[in-house]
């Protein structure tokens, strides 16, 4: 029997939550950004944050919203989170976080939440805090507000290729377009545009006081193999370090060897392994 129950955390425990997130600033970046922006009140945060540990000794967290993200989840915490969640309907579209916790959760939840559309068990988590030594592409820049219509088709193509389903499927793409608009409006979207067409794109999908996390890296198919990605990524990393955060982080599928070589050339170093379960 579990002796330490899982509980839903509220705003009164925000300081303890933030202290815990500071111990894993890269794998927990998305949760940290959400809490910094909206706090812990479920009606504002559009999700719940569950805690494991004594009230005065919070040990682990689990964010439950559009995705499920365990943070610093020990084996005991994974078992406790899974015990609670197995009795609930699955509403999240993915489980993502440190590989040991994600795969532990999935092992316990698969019978009730399965099947998964895809399980990616080995996604190296990479970080850099130094400017790239390779030259940056001067044509890579922040996307302007009037260029969303140019960026959106590239964003849809990237999402469909990476996730395996189209972001247009659920609501005609309205939610995804709002997300792309927000990234452009806040200066987080980068692209190289040639003859009116996006040939490279990337976003700072998550920004905290500790890191800017790059996602959505994409090169147009007809431009692949020309060697543009390294210089383009160097431009994004350089701007993010100088303008946004003290580190830049990302995670990548282990089988994507071309991307891993690009990130290595740009100075990224591995600091752990994430996993993702997609529904």
C-alpha positions as a printed Julia matrix, in Angstrom:
279×3 Matrix{Float64}:
   0.0    0.0     0.0
   1.26   3.48   -0.82
   2.07   5.38    2.36
   2.52   8.77    0.69
  -0.56   9.87   -1.25
  -0.53  11.96   -4.39
  -2.27  15.29   -4.01
  -3.22  18.13   -6.29
  -1.09  21.19   -5.55
  -2.37  24.73   -5.28
  -0.99  28.23   -5.3
  -0.02  28.05   -1.62
   2.69  25.51   -2.57
   4.06  27.46   -5.52
   7.4   28.22   -3.88
   8.04  24.54   -3.13
   7.11  23.64   -6.71
   9.46  26.26   -8.14
  12.31  25.04   -5.93
  11.78  21.5    -7.17
  11.65  22.61  -10.82
  14.97  24.42  -10.35
  16.54  21.01   -9.72
  15.6   19.85  -13.24
  15.44  23.05  -15.3
  15.67  21.4   -18.73
  13.42  18.33  -18.57
  10.91  20.32  -16.53
  11.12  23.49  -18.61
   7.64  23.28  -20.1
   6.08  22.87  -16.65
   8.18  25.73  -15.26
   7.08  28.05  -18.06
   3.42  27.2   -17.52
   3.6   27.82  -13.77
   5.53  31.07  -14.16
   2.84  32.35  -16.53
  -0.33  31.04  -14.87
   0.42  29.74  -11.41
  -0.95  26.54   -9.92
  -4.67  27.27   -9.82
  -6.17  24.66  -12.15
  -8.75  27.04  -13.61
  -5.97  29.39  -14.75
  -3.3   26.86  -15.66
  -5.48  24.72  -17.95
  -4.18  21.65  -16.22
  -3.4   20.12  -12.85
  -0.1   19.7   -11.09
   0.14  16.68   -8.84
   2.66  16.37   -6.05
   4.24  13.38   -4.32
   5.87  13.63   -0.91
   5.09  14.9     2.54
   3.52  18.35    2.69
   6.8   19.83    3.95
   8.98  17.68    1.72
   7.74  17.74   -1.87
   9.71  15.11   -3.81
   8.16  14.82   -7.27
   5.72  16.55   -9.6
   3.47  15.5   -12.43
   1.84  17.99  -14.8
  -1.45  16.83  -16.29
  -2.87  18.95  -19.09
  -2.56  18.65  -22.84
   0.33  16.37  -22.07
   1.46  14.43  -19.01
   4.91  15.38  -17.71
   6.56  13.83  -14.65
   9.35  15.87  -13.05
  11.97  14.33  -10.74
   9.7   11.32  -10.35
  11.25   8.51   -8.33
  10.1    4.91   -8.76
   7.78   5.33   -5.78
   6.36   8.56   -7.2
   5.83   6.95  -10.62
   3.9    4.13   -8.98
   1.8    6.6    -6.97
   1.03   8.82   -9.97
   0.11   5.8   -12.08
  -2.13   4.41   -9.34
  -4.13   7.64   -9.35
  -4.16   8.21  -13.12
  -5.19   4.66  -14.01
  -8.61   5.44  -12.59
  -9.06   8.48  -14.82
  -9.94   8.83  -18.48
  -6.94   9.73  -20.6
  -7.28  13.28  -21.9
  -3.64  14.09  -22.68
  -2.18  13.67  -26.18
   1.26  12.56  -24.97
   3.43  11.59  -22.03
   6.81  13.31  -22.15
   9.7   13.72  -19.72
  12.71  11.9   -18.36
  12.79   8.47  -19.98
  12.81   6.38  -16.81
   9.72   8.11  -15.43
   7.81   8.22  -18.73
   8.44   4.57  -19.53
   7.64   3.61  -15.95
   4.32   5.43  -16.17
   3.53   3.87  -19.52
   4.32   0.4   -18.24
   1.69   0.9   -15.54
  -0.87   2.85  -17.62
  -0.75   1.06  -20.97
  -3.47  -1.44  -20.07
  -6.0    1.3   -19.33
  -4.72   4.18  -21.5
  -3.43   2.24  -24.48
  -2.78   1.66  -27.2
  -0.18   4.31  -27.99
   0.24   5.58  -31.53
   4.02   5.73  -31.04
   6.55   5.27  -28.25
   9.89   7.05  -28.57
  12.01   5.67  -25.73
  15.34   7.37  -26.44
  15.4   11.12  -27.07
  18.72  12.71  -26.06
  18.27  15.95  -24.1
  20.89  18.48  -25.23
  22.03  21.82  -23.78
  24.51  24.57  -24.63
  25.5   27.78  -22.88
  28.17  28.92  -25.34
  27.87  30.73  -28.64
  28.32  28.38  -31.61
  31.79  28.22  -33.12
  30.35  27.69  -36.59
  29.25  30.71  -38.67
  25.61  31.72  -38.35
  23.39  32.11  -41.41
  22.69  35.85  -41.71
  19.45  35.14  -43.58
  17.86  33.38  -40.61
  15.83  35.91  -38.63
  12.74  36.33  -36.48
   9.52  35.94  -38.4
   7.57  39.18  -38.74
   3.9   39.55  -37.86
   2.91  39.89  -41.51
   4.62  36.61  -42.42
   2.44  34.16  -40.48
   0.76  33.01  -43.69
   4.19  32.07  -45.06
   5.26  30.31  -41.89
   2.06  28.38  -41.24
   2.33  25.84  -44.11
   5.9   25.04  -43.07
   4.79  24.64  -39.44
   2.01  22.26  -40.5
   4.45  20.23  -42.62
   6.93  20.0   -39.73
   4.27  18.94  -37.22
   2.81  16.31  -39.54
   6.24  14.89  -40.34
   7.41  14.84  -36.72
   4.26  13.81  -34.86
   2.67  11.66  -37.54
  -0.71  13.4   -37.64
  -1.78  16.75  -39.06
  -2.46  19.63  -36.64
  -5.36  20.54  -38.94
  -7.29  17.38  -38.08
  -8.91  18.3   -34.77
 -10.37  21.79  -35.29
  -9.29  22.7   -38.78
  -5.99  24.01  -37.44
  -7.43  26.96  -35.5
  -5.66  26.09  -32.25
  -2.4   25.39  -34.02
  -2.59  28.64  -35.96
  -3.09  30.52  -32.68
   0.03  28.83  -31.35
   2.04  29.84  -34.43
   0.7   33.4   -34.15
   1.75  33.56  -30.5
   5.27  32.37  -31.31
   5.62  35.06  -33.97
   4.1   37.78  -31.78
   6.5   37.03  -28.91
   9.61  36.92  -31.1
  10.17  33.17  -30.72
   9.78  32.06  -34.35
  12.75  32.0   -36.74
  12.94  31.31  -40.44
  14.98  31.64  -43.57
  12.68  32.74  -46.38
  13.72  32.44  -50.03
  11.49  33.79  -52.81
   8.6   34.02  -50.39
   8.92  30.43  -49.16
  10.17  29.18  -45.8
  13.15  26.88  -46.35
  14.18  26.63  -42.66
  12.26  27.21  -39.47
  12.62  26.75  -35.72
  10.95  28.1   -32.6
  11.75  28.8   -28.99
   8.75  26.76  -27.9
   9.53  27.08  -24.18
  11.25  29.97  -22.41
  12.08  30.07  -18.7
  14.57  32.01  -16.59
  16.95  29.06  -17.0
  16.63  28.02  -20.65
  15.13  28.59  -24.08
  14.02  25.27  -25.53
  14.08  24.9   -29.31
  11.44  22.83  -31.05
   9.95  22.65  -34.52
  13.25  22.54  -36.41
  12.51  21.9   -40.08
  14.17  22.19  -43.48
  12.08  22.18  -46.64
  12.48  18.8   -48.4
  13.95  20.29  -51.57
  16.63  22.08  -49.5
  17.75  19.04  -47.54
  21.25  17.8   -48.22
  22.55  21.26  -49.09
  24.14  21.83  -45.7
  22.02  24.8   -44.61
  20.87  23.43  -41.24
  24.05  23.94  -39.21
  24.44  27.63  -40.03
  20.69  28.16  -39.63
  20.64  26.52  -36.19
  23.74  28.5   -35.2
  21.82  31.69  -35.94
  18.91  30.61  -33.72
  21.18  29.52  -30.86
  23.22  32.7   -31.05
  20.17  34.96  -30.88
  18.56  32.94  -28.09
  21.7   33.08  -25.93
  22.27  36.79  -26.51
  18.66  37.89  -26.2
  16.53  35.35  -24.33
  18.09  32.92  -21.82
  21.43  31.78  -20.36
  21.16  28.34  -21.98
  19.54  26.78  -25.01
  18.16  23.25  -24.87
  16.34  20.76  -27.08
  15.62  17.07  -27.42
  15.9   14.91  -30.5
  14.97  11.39  -31.57
  17.98   9.1   -31.24
  17.52   7.81  -34.79
  17.7   11.3   -36.33
  21.45  11.18  -36.96
  21.62  14.16  -39.37
  19.95  16.43  -36.79
  22.18  15.14  -34.01
  25.26  15.98  -36.06
  23.93  19.51  -36.64
  23.33  20.04  -32.94
  26.76  18.72  -32.04
  28.38  21.16  -34.47
  26.43  23.98  -32.81
  27.9   23.1   -29.4
  25.09  21.09  -27.77
  26.06  18.52  -25.16
  23.91  15.61  -23.87
  22.67  15.86  -20.29
  20.08  13.09  -20.15
  17.44  11.16  -22.04
  13.76  11.92  -22.52
  11.0    9.67  -23.83
   7.65  10.42  -25.44
   4.47   8.36  -25.7
   2.13   9.68  -28.41
  -1.6    8.98  -28.57
